[in-house]
PDB file of C-alpha atoms in Angstrom:
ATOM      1  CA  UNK A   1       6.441   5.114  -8.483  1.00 82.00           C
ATOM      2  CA  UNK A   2       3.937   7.619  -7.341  1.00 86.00           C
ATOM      3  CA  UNK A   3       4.367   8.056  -3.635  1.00 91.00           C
ATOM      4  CA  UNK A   4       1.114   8.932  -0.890  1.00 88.00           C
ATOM      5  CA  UNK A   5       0.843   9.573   2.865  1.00 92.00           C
ATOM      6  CA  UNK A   6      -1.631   8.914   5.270  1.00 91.00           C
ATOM      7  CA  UNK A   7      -2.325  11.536   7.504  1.00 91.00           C
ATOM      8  CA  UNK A   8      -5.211  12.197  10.332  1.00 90.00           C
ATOM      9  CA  UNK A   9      -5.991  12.675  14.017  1.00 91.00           C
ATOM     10  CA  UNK A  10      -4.879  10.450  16.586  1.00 87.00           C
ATOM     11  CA  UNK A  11      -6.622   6.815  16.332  1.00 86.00           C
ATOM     12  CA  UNK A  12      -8.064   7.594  12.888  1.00 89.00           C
ATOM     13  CA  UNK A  13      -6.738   4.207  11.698  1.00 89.00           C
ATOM     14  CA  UNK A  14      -3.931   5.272   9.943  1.00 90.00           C
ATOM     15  CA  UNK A  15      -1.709   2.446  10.954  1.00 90.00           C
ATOM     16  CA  UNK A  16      -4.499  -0.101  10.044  1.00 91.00           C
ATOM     17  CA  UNK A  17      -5.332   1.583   6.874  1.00 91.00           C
ATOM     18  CA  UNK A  18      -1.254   1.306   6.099  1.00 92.00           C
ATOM     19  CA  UNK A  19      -0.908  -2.743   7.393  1.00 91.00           C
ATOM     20  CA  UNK A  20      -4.254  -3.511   4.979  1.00 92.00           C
ATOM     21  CA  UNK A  21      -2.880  -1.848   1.772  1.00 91.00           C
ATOM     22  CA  UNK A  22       0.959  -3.123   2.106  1.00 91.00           C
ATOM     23  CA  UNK A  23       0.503  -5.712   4.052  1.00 89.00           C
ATOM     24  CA  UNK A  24       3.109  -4.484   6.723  1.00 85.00           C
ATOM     25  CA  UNK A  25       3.758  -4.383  10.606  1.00 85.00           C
ATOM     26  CA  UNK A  26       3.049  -0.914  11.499  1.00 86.00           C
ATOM     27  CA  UNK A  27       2.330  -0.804  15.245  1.00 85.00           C
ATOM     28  CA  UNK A  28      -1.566  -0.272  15.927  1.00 83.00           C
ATOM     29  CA  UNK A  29      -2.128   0.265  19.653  1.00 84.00           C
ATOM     30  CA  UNK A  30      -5.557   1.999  21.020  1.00 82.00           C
ATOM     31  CA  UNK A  31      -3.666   4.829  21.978  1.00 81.00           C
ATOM     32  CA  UNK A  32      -2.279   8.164  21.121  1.00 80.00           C
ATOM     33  CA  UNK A  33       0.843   8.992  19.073  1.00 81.00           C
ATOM     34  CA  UNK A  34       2.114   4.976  19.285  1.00 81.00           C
ATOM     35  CA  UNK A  35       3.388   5.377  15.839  1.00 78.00           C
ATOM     36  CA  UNK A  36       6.098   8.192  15.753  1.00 80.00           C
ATOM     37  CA  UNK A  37       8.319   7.635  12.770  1.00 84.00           C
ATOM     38  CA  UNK A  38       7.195   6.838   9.659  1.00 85.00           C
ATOM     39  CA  UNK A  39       6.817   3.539   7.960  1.00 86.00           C
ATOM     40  CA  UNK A  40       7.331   2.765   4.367  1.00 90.00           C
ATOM     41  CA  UNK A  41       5.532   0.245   2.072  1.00 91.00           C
ATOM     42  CA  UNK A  42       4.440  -0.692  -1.089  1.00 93.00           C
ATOM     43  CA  UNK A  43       0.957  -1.119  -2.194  1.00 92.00           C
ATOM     44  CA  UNK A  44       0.791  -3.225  -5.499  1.00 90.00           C
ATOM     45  CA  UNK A  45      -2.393  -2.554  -7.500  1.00 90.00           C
ATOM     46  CA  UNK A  46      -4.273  -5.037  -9.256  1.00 90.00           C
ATOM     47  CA  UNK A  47      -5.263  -4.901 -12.671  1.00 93.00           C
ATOM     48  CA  UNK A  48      -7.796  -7.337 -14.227  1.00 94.00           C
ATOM     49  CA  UNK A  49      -7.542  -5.729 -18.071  1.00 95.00           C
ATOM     50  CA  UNK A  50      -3.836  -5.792 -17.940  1.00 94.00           C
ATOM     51  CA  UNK A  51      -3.243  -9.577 -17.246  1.00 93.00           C
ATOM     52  CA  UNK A  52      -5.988 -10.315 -20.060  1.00 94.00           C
ATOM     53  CA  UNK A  53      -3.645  -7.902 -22.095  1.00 95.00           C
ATOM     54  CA  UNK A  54      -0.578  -9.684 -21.188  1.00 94.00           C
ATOM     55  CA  UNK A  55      -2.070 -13.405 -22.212  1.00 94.00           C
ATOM     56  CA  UNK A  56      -3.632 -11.844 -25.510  1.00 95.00           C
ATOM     57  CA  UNK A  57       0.092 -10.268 -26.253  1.00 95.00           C
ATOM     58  CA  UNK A  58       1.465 -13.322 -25.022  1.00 93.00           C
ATOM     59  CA  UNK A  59       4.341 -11.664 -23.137  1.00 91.00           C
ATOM     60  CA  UNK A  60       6.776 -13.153 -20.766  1.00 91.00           C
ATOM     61  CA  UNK A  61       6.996 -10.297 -18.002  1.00 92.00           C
ATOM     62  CA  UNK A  62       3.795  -8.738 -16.610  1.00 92.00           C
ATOM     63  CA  UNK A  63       4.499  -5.600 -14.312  1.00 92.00           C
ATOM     64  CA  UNK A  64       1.833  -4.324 -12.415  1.00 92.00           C
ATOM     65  CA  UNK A  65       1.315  -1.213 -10.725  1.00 93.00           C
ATOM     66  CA  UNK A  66       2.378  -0.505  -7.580  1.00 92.00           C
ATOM     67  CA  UNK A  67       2.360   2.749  -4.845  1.00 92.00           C
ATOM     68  CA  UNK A  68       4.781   3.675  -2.397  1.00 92.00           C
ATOM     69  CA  UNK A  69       2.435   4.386   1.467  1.00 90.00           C
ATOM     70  CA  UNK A  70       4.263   6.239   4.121  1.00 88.00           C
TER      71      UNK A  70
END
């Protein structure tokens, strides 16, 4: 799983960026420095062409991709 961090100045909208793409509870406040340590997610990524792949194949599991955010 390929792994990517966010990084930027203070109130960039890191932490937003990071709750939107895993869907997770990363504390957003309007301030400086309110997130310290890091938080870790996963981002699963969509893929149109591979679910008409899996019903032309006809198989029984469909994995999709997926990204670890920190």
């Amino acid at each position: 799983m390929e792994r990517f961090g966010l990084v930027g100045l203070p109130n960039a909208g890191k932490s937003s960026l990071y709750n939107a793409l895993t869907g997770g509870g990363a504390l957003a406040a309007p301030y400086a420095f309110a997130t310290k340590d890091p938080n870790i997610g996963v981002a699963k990524v969509p893929d149109d062409r591979l679910d008409r792949l899996a019903v032309m194949s006809k198989t029984k599991n469909t994995i999709h991709a997926a990204v670890q955010v920190v």
